[in-house]
Amino acid sequence: MAELKIQHVDKIYDNNVQAVFDFNLDVKDGELIVLVGPSGCGKSTTLRMIAGLEDISAGHLLLDGKDITQAPAKDRDMAMVFQNYALYGHMTIYENMAFSLTLRKENPNVIHKKVLAAAEILGLTSQLNKKPSQLSGGQRQRVAMGRSIVRNPKVFLFDEPLSNLDAKLRGATRREILLLHKRLKATMLYVTHDQTEALTLADRIVCMSMGHVQQVGTPIELYDAPANKFVASFIGLPPMNFFDVTVREGMLEGKGFTVPLSEEEKGILLPYAGKEIDLGVRPEDVAADGSINMKVFSNENLGMNTLVHGHIGGSEAASNKISAKLRGWCDYKEGDNVGVSFSRKHFFDKESGNAIRKGESK
């Protein structure tokens, strides 16, 4: 069992710069948590505090009910996989994977069994006599994971482990990590700035910005019901479109366009009648079958889908810019006019940026 509780954790550096604010999270046994956000948001700092590589300025860290806030890194029973692999170039793959167990002076026969078992899980059995320089980036990252597996830690920590790999290797290694998690049923915390990794790997995602947790939830919760504009814009590729609109009777009025509202949407926005809000629409929720005119300025064919970029409402203002992810192969030219509709809409309070939801009032 490995349950991790992070309670009201802050990180304040000696120069009084605060990197993490009141971080709270309960990690269940066997759960894969992904911390995601832009560079400098505090996600790696949080992971390093959990690992014991950074001091915790305030708050508590509990592992299986035991307070390990002040425990040194070596006594936390956690294994960390770094972005740069951190392998010893003069050692063989076998020696790299066995290194931590050798330091502990474990029985050589036990070490041998553990290394072979980890190598089999990761497809490295035929590479054990090679040096790291003889392996590809993806293989070296698997060695780094294998070095963690042999320790059989309570918690695995991954700090942007795929950042140094090319796109093809990232996809393959991401799938290997997911399979590894399913096989080991281990508790894992994974840091990335790549929302694709977050959406495909996570049981739950922690989305961070400027040291603050913006939302915690399953991938579908963050995608379908973002808590605020930041989460809505960060999760999803291409990012969500945003438009300045005013709530009118039965519709939203933008700059040169109107958007009809369903009865349910009218009820949600009733407290905002006559007020300005932000309308959010994901590119994949734009369909080429409506009365809102989009003037095309760019067309990107992706095979099964086409990304079409344009402006709506007859205005080329940045606030009227729109991206649509349409099914199939489209051949729109610059200047073409396309009638679009929005199958799904998200509403955000203009002042706070928070999502406007059913049953909530301004």
Short mmCIF file of C-alpha atoms in Angstrom, two decimals:
data_model
loop_
_atom_site.label_atom_id
_atom_site.label_comp_id
_atom_site.label_asym_id
_atom_site.label_seq_id
_atom_site.Cartn_x
_atom_site.Cartn_y
_atom_site.Cartn_z
CA MET A 1 0.00 0.00 0.00
CA ALA A 2 1.25 3.51 -0.81
CA GLU A 3 -1.11 6.37 -0.05
CA LEU A 4 0.37 9.85 -0.17
CA LYS A 5 -1.18 12.92 1.45
CA ILE A 6 0.13 16.39 0.63
CA GLN A 7 -1.33 18.91 3.05
CA HIS A 8 -1.11 22.71 2.71
CA VAL A 9 2.41 22.60 1.29
CA ASP A 10 4.20 25.86 0.44
CA LYS A 11 7.61 26.48 -1.07
CA ILE A 12 9.28 29.81 -0.27
CA TYR A 13 12.89 30.36 -1.27
CA ASP A 14 15.47 32.33 0.72
CA ASN A 15 14.86 35.43 -1.44
CA ASN A 16 11.17 35.32 -0.34
CA VAL A 17 10.00 34.19 -3.77
CA GLN A 18 7.12 31.74 -3.33
CA ALA A 19 6.99 28.96 -5.92
CA VAL A 20 4.14 26.81 -4.54
CA PHE A 21 1.04 27.99 -2.66
CA ASP A 22 -1.07 25.77 -0.37
CA PHE A 23 -0.75 22.55 -2.38
CA ASN A 24 -3.21 19.86 -1.25
CA LEU A 25 -3.65 16.39 -2.73
CA ASP A 26 -4.62 12.91 -1.55
CA VAL A 27 -3.00 10.26 -3.77
CA LYS A 28 -4.64 6.85 -3.60
CA ASP A 29 -2.77 3.57 -3.59
CA GLY A 30 -1.88 2.58 -7.16
CA GLU A 31 -2.99 5.90 -8.64
CA LEU A 32 -1.14 7.65 -11.46
CA ILE A 33 -1.27 11.41 -10.87
CA VAL A 34 0.00 13.81 -13.53
CA LEU A 35 1.04 17.35 -12.58
CA VAL A 36 0.71 19.53 -15.67
CA GLY A 37 1.20 23.19 -16.42
CA PRO A 38 3.47 25.65 -18.23
CA SER A 39 7.15 26.09 -17.41
CA GLY A 40 7.64 27.80 -14.05
CA CYS A 41 4.23 26.85 -12.64
CA GLY A 42 5.71 24.95 -9.66
CA LYS A 43 5.05 21.36 -10.73
CA SER A 44 8.68 20.16 -10.69
CA THR A 45 9.31 22.02 -7.44
CA THR A 46 6.34 20.18 -5.91
CA LEU A 47 7.70 16.83 -7.11
CA ARG A 48 11.16 17.62 -5.73
CA MET A 49 9.62 18.48 -2.33
CA ILE A 50 7.83 15.13 -2.36
CA ALA A 51 11.11 13.38 -3.23
CA GLY A 52 12.99 15.20 -0.48
CA LEU A 53 15.25 17.07 -2.90
CA GLU A 54 13.74 20.42 -1.86
CA ASP A 55 12.80 21.50 1.67
CA ILE A 56 9.10 22.02 2.41
CA SER A 57 8.57 25.58 3.71
CA ALA A 58 5.18 24.84 5.28
CA GLY A 59 2.70 21.98 5.39
CA HIS A 60 2.97 18.22 5.77
CA LEU A 61 3.72 15.15 3.67
CA LEU A 62 2.34 11.81 4.83
CA LEU A 63 3.16 8.40 3.32
CA ASP A 64 0.85 5.63 4.51
CA GLY A 65 -0.06 7.80 7.48
CA LYS A 66 3.55 8.47 8.51
CA ASP A 67 4.74 12.08 8.48
CA ILE A 68 7.83 12.22 6.26
CA THR A 69 7.94 16.02 5.88
CA GLN A 70 11.43 16.25 7.37
CA ALA A 71 12.67 12.79 6.38
CA PRO A 72 15.79 12.70 4.16
CA ALA A 73 15.29 11.60 0.56
CA LYS A 74 17.01 8.23 1.13
CA ASP A 75 14.47 7.30 3.82
CA ARG A 76 11.29 8.13 1.87
CA ASP A 77 11.08 4.86 -0.11
CA MET A 78 10.55 6.73 -3.38
CA ALA A 79 12.32 6.39 -6.73
CA MET A 80 12.71 9.26 -9.16
CA VAL A 81 13.15 9.10 -12.94
CA PHE A 82 14.78 12.24 -14.28
CA GLN A 83 14.56 13.99 -17.62
CA ASN A 84 18.28 13.49 -18.36
CA TYR A 85 18.32 9.73 -17.45
CA ALA A 86 21.24 10.22 -14.95
CA LEU A 87 22.98 7.01 -16.03
CA TYR A 88 26.61 6.17 -15.34
CA GLY A 89 28.39 6.09 -18.70
CA HIS A 90 31.24 3.84 -17.58
CA MET A 91 28.85 1.14 -16.29
CA THR A 92 26.94 -1.49 -18.25
CA ILE A 93 23.16 -1.38 -18.31
CA TYR A 94 23.12 -4.26 -15.83
CA GLU A 95 25.43 -2.37 -13.47
CA ASN A 96 23.36 0.82 -13.78
CA MET A 97 20.17 -1.02 -12.90
CA ALA A 98 21.81 -2.87 -10.03
CA PHE A 99 23.67 0.15 -8.62
CA SER A 100 21.29 1.20 -5.82
CA LEU A 101 20.90 -2.41 -4.65
CA THR A 102 24.68 -2.89 -4.71
CA LEU A 103 25.08 0.18 -2.49
CA ARG A 104 22.66 -1.39 -0.04
CA LYS A 105 24.82 -4.54 -0.12
CA GLU A 106 21.92 -6.78 -0.99
CA ASN A 107 22.53 -10.43 -1.77
CA PRO A 108 24.03 -10.71 -5.31
CA ASN A 109 21.59 -13.48 -6.21
CA VAL A 110 18.64 -11.27 -5.19
CA ILE A 111 20.07 -8.35 -7.17
CA HIS A 112 20.49 -10.57 -10.23
CA LYS A 113 16.88 -11.77 -10.08
CA LYS A 114 15.53 -8.24 -9.64
CA VAL A 115 17.56 -6.84 -12.53
CA LEU A 116 16.55 -9.65 -14.87
CA ALA A 117 12.89 -9.26 -13.90
CA ALA A 118 12.96 -5.51 -14.53
CA ALA A 119 14.84 -5.97 -17.80
CA GLU A 120 12.22 -8.45 -19.00
CA ILE A 121 9.37 -6.05 -18.14
CA LEU A 122 11.06 -3.25 -20.10
CA GLY A 123 12.40 -5.30 -23.03
CA LEU A 124 16.04 -4.71 -22.08
CA THR A 125 17.24 -8.29 -21.58
CA SER A 126 19.40 -8.24 -24.71
CA GLN A 127 20.93 -4.85 -23.79
CA LEU A 128 22.29 -5.61 -20.31
CA ASN A 129 25.95 -5.89 -21.34
CA LYS A 130 25.96 -2.64 -23.32
CA LYS A 131 26.94 0.84 -22.17
CA PRO A 132 24.41 3.73 -22.16
CA SER A 133 26.14 5.36 -25.14
CA GLN A 134 25.23 2.33 -27.26
CA LEU A 135 21.48 2.75 -26.64
CA SER A 136 18.85 5.03 -28.12
CA GLY A 137 17.24 7.79 -26.05
CA GLY A 138 14.13 5.68 -25.55
CA GLN A 139 16.17 2.70 -24.38
CA ARG A 140 18.15 4.85 -21.95
CA GLN A 141 14.94 6.16 -20.47
CA ARG A 142 13.78 2.57 -19.99
CA VAL A 143 17.04 1.83 -18.17
CA ALA A 144 16.32 4.77 -15.86
CA MET A 145 12.87 3.31 -15.20
CA GLY A 146 14.38 -0.14 -14.66
CA ARG A 147 16.76 1.26 -12.06
CA SER A 148 13.68 2.50 -10.17
CA ILE A 149 11.75 -0.75 -10.59
CA VAL A 150 14.45 -2.92 -8.99
CA ARG A 151 14.18 -0.84 -5.82
CA ASN A 152 10.48 -1.73 -5.52
CA PRO A 153 9.69 1.71 -4.02
CA LYS A 154 6.36 2.73 -2.54
CA VAL A 155 6.11 5.70 -4.92
CA PHE A 156 7.53 6.34 -8.40
CA LEU A 157 8.26 9.97 -9.32
CA PHE A 158 8.74 11.04 -12.96
CA ASP A 159 10.12 14.51 -13.74
CA GLU A 160 9.40 15.23 -17.44
CA PRO A 161 11.00 11.91 -18.48
CA LEU A 162 10.12 12.19 -22.18
CA SER A 163 11.24 15.77 -22.88
CA ASN A 164 14.52 14.71 -24.52
CA LEU A 165 12.89 12.24 -26.93
CA ASP A 166 11.63 12.90 -30.45
CA ALA A 167 7.90 12.75 -31.17
CA LYS A 168 7.86 9.08 -32.26
CA LEU A 169 9.89 7.89 -29.26
CA ARG A 170 7.78 10.03 -26.90
CA GLY A 171 4.64 8.26 -28.06
CA ALA A 172 6.19 4.80 -27.76
CA THR A 173 7.73 5.45 -24.33
CA ARG A 174 4.50 7.02 -23.08
CA ARG A 175 2.68 3.78 -23.91
CA GLU A 176 5.40 1.80 -22.12
CA ILE A 177 4.95 3.89 -18.97
CA LEU A 178 1.21 3.32 -19.08
CA LEU A 179 1.69 -0.44 -19.47
CA LEU A 180 4.28 -0.39 -16.69
CA HIS A 181 1.80 1.30 -14.36
CA LYS A 182 -0.89 -1.26 -15.14
CA ARG A 183 1.53 -4.13 -14.60
CA LEU A 184 3.11 -2.87 -11.38
CA LYS A 185 -0.10 -1.30 -9.99
CA ALA A 186 2.25 1.22 -8.38
CA THR A 187 1.59 4.70 -7.04
CA MET A 188 3.08 7.20 -9.49
CA LEU A 189 3.41 10.98 -9.73
CA TYR A 190 4.36 12.28 -13.14
CA VAL A 191 5.31 15.85 -14.08
CA THR A 192 4.96 17.21 -17.61
CA HIS A 193 4.17 20.38 -19.53
CA ASP A 194 2.72 18.25 -22.35
CA GLN A 195 -1.07 18.04 -22.03
CA THR A 196 -1.17 15.02 -24.40
CA GLU A 197 0.90 13.06 -21.86
CA ALA A 198 -1.40 14.26 -19.09
CA LEU A 199 -4.60 13.26 -20.88
CA THR A 200 -3.34 9.83 -21.99
CA LEU A 201 -1.51 8.75 -18.83
CA ALA A 202 -3.36 10.14 -15.83
CA ASP A 203 -5.94 8.63 -13.54
CA ARG A 204 -6.22 12.22 -12.29
CA ILE A 205 -4.62 15.45 -13.44
CA VAL A 206 -3.41 18.32 -11.26
CA CYS A 207 -3.35 21.45 -13.44
CA MET A 208 -1.12 24.21 -12.06
CA SER A 209 -0.41 27.85 -12.88
CA MET A 210 1.93 30.29 -11.12
CA GLY A 211 2.32 28.01 -8.09
CA HIS A 212 -1.41 27.48 -7.56
CA VAL A 213 -3.49 24.37 -8.24
CA GLN A 214 -6.17 25.37 -10.74
CA GLN A 215 -8.10 22.09 -10.90
CA VAL A 216 -7.80 18.44 -9.89
CA GLY A 217 -9.84 15.82 -11.71
CA THR A 218 -9.93 13.03 -14.26
CA PRO A 219 -8.78 13.85 -17.79
CA ILE A 220 -12.37 13.96 -19.05
CA GLU A 221 -13.38 16.28 -16.19
CA LEU A 222 -10.68 18.79 -17.07
CA TYR A 223 -11.49 18.53 -20.77
CA ASP A 224 -15.30 18.61 -20.51
CA ALA A 225 -15.74 20.79 -17.44
CA PRO A 226 -12.72 23.09 -16.98
CA ALA A 227 -12.87 25.07 -13.74
CA ASN A 228 -11.66 28.30 -15.32
CA LYS A 229 -10.30 29.90 -18.48
CA PHE A 230 -6.73 28.86 -17.72
CA VAL A 231 -7.59 25.15 -17.57
CA ALA A 232 -9.87 25.50 -20.60
CA SER A 233 -7.08 27.08 -22.64
CA PHE A 234 -4.29 24.77 -21.44
CA ILE A 235 -6.10 21.43 -21.79
CA GLY A 236 -7.06 20.61 -25.37
CA LEU A 237 -5.21 20.82 -28.67
CA PRO A 238 -5.75 23.07 -30.56
CA PRO A 239 -6.65 25.32 -27.61
CA MET A 240 -10.18 26.50 -26.94
CA ASN A 241 -11.54 29.53 -28.82
CA PHE A 242 -12.70 32.46 -26.67
CA PHE A 243 -15.10 35.22 -27.68
CA ASP A 244 -16.31 38.38 -25.93
CA VAL A 245 -20.11 38.20 -25.83
CA THR A 246 -23.07 39.80 -24.05
CA VAL A 247 -25.95 37.72 -22.69
CA ARG A 248 -29.19 38.75 -24.43
CA GLU A 249 -32.65 37.18 -24.38
CA GLY A 250 -32.26 33.74 -25.91
CA MET A 251 -28.83 34.39 -27.40
CA LEU A 252 -25.27 35.61 -27.03
CA GLU A 253 -24.32 38.75 -28.91
CA GLY A 254 -20.73 39.08 -30.10
CA LYS A 255 -18.93 41.50 -32.38
CA GLY A 256 -20.91 41.06 -35.60
CA PHE A 257 -22.41 37.66 -34.74
CA THR A 258 -25.01 36.03 -32.52
CA VAL A 259 -25.12 32.56 -30.99
CA PRO A 260 -28.46 30.95 -30.11
CA LEU A 261 -28.89 29.40 -26.64
CA SER A 262 -30.69 26.23 -25.64
CA GLU A 263 -33.27 26.34 -22.86
CA GLU A 264 -30.75 24.82 -20.44
CA GLU A 265 -28.12 27.40 -21.40
CA LYS A 266 -30.63 30.21 -20.93
CA GLY A 267 -31.21 29.00 -17.38
CA ILE A 268 -27.49 28.81 -16.63
CA LEU A 269 -26.92 32.36 -17.86
CA LEU A 270 -30.04 33.93 -16.35
CA PRO A 271 -28.03 35.69 -13.57
CA TYR A 272 -25.82 37.22 -16.29
CA ALA A 273 -28.62 38.79 -18.37
CA GLY A 274 -27.31 41.94 -20.05
CA LYS A 275 -23.76 41.28 -18.83
CA GLU A 276 -20.54 40.47 -20.69
CA ILE A 277 -19.07 36.98 -20.37
CA ASP A 278 -16.46 34.92 -22.18
CA LEU A 279 -17.76 32.23 -24.52
CA GLY A 280 -15.46 29.24 -24.98
CA VAL A 281 -15.77 26.79 -27.87
CA ARG A 282 -13.37 23.95 -28.56
CA PRO A 283 -12.25 23.66 -32.22
CA GLU A 284 -13.68 20.14 -32.38
CA ASP A 285 -17.09 21.53 -31.32
CA VAL A 286 -17.25 23.80 -34.37
CA ALA A 287 -19.28 22.33 -37.26
CA ALA A 288 -19.58 23.60 -40.84
CA ASP A 289 -23.38 23.52 -40.81
CA GLY A 290 -24.57 26.78 -39.26
CA SER A 291 -25.42 30.43 -39.77
CA ILE A 292 -22.37 32.03 -38.12
CA ASN A 293 -20.12 33.22 -40.94
CA MET A 294 -16.43 32.28 -40.75
CA LYS A 295 -14.05 33.88 -43.25
CA VAL A 296 -11.15 31.49 -43.82
CA PHE A 297 -7.53 32.64 -43.77
CA SER A 298 -5.75 29.29 -43.37
CA ASN A 299 -6.44 25.60 -44.01
CA GLU A 300 -4.38 22.70 -42.59
CA ASN A 301 -5.18 19.20 -43.83
CA LEU A 302 -4.27 16.53 -41.26
CA GLY A 303 -5.71 13.48 -43.00
CA MET A 304 -8.79 12.46 -41.04
CA ASN A 305 -9.33 16.07 -39.92
CA THR A 306 -8.73 19.57 -41.20
CA LEU A 307 -7.82 22.58 -39.08
CA VAL A 308 -9.52 25.65 -40.51
CA HIS A 309 -8.59 29.08 -39.17
CA GLY A 310 -10.57 32.22 -39.78
CA HIS A 311 -12.56 35.11 -38.32
CA ILE A 312 -16.25 35.33 -37.50
CA GLY A 313 -18.62 38.28 -37.55
CA GLY A 314 -16.92 40.10 -40.42
CA SER A 315 -14.20 41.39 -38.09
CA GLU A 316 -10.51 40.54 -38.20
CA ALA A 317 -10.06 41.52 -34.56
CA ALA A 318 -8.10 39.03 -32.44
CA SER A 319 -11.21 38.48 -30.31
CA ASN A 320 -13.07 37.19 -33.41
CA LYS A 321 -10.39 34.72 -34.45
CA ILE A 322 -11.55 31.09 -34.59
CA SER A 323 -10.05 27.65 -35.22
CA ALA A 324 -12.28 24.78 -36.32
CA LYS A 325 -11.29 21.10 -36.34
CA LEU A 326 -13.51 19.66 -39.06
CA ARG A 327 -13.86 15.99 -39.94
CA GLY A 328 -12.48 14.81 -43.25
CA TRP A 329 -10.33 16.47 -45.87
CA CYS A 330 -11.38 20.05 -46.56
CA ASP A 331 -10.01 22.27 -49.29
CA TYR A 332 -10.98 25.77 -48.20
CA LYS A 333 -9.09 28.69 -49.69
CA GLU A 334 -8.17 32.02 -48.14
CA GLY A 335 -11.20 34.28 -48.29
CA ASP A 336 -13.79 31.47 -48.44
CA ASN A 337 -16.90 31.96 -46.31
CA VAL A 338 -18.14 29.01 -44.27
CA GLY A 339 -21.30 28.88 -42.16
CA VAL A 340 -20.49 27.33 -38.77
CA SER A 341 -22.32 26.39 -35.58
CA PHE A 342 -21.20 25.50 -32.06
CA SER A 343 -22.28 22.09 -30.78
CA ARG A 344 -20.90 22.64 -27.27
CA LYS A 345 -20.34 25.90 -25.40
CA HIS A 346 -18.47 26.86 -22.23
CA PHE A 347 -19.19 30.05 -20.29
CA PHE A 348 -16.76 31.99 -18.08
CA ASP A 349 -17.21 34.91 -15.73
CA LYS A 350 -15.53 38.00 -17.17
CA GLU A 351 -14.00 39.16 -13.89
CA SER A 352 -12.91 35.95 -12.16
CA GLY A 353 -12.35 33.74 -15.21
CA ASN A 354 -14.19 30.94 -13.40
CA ALA A 355 -16.58 28.67 -15.25
CA ILE A 356 -20.27 29.52 -15.08
CA ARG A 357 -22.14 26.36 -14.22
CA LYS A 358 -25.70 25.22 -13.68
CA GLY A 359 -27.06 26.24 -10.31
CA GLU A 360 -24.32 28.78 -9.65
CA SER A 361 -25.12 32.49 -9.44
CA LYS A 362 -22.98 35.54 -10.00
#
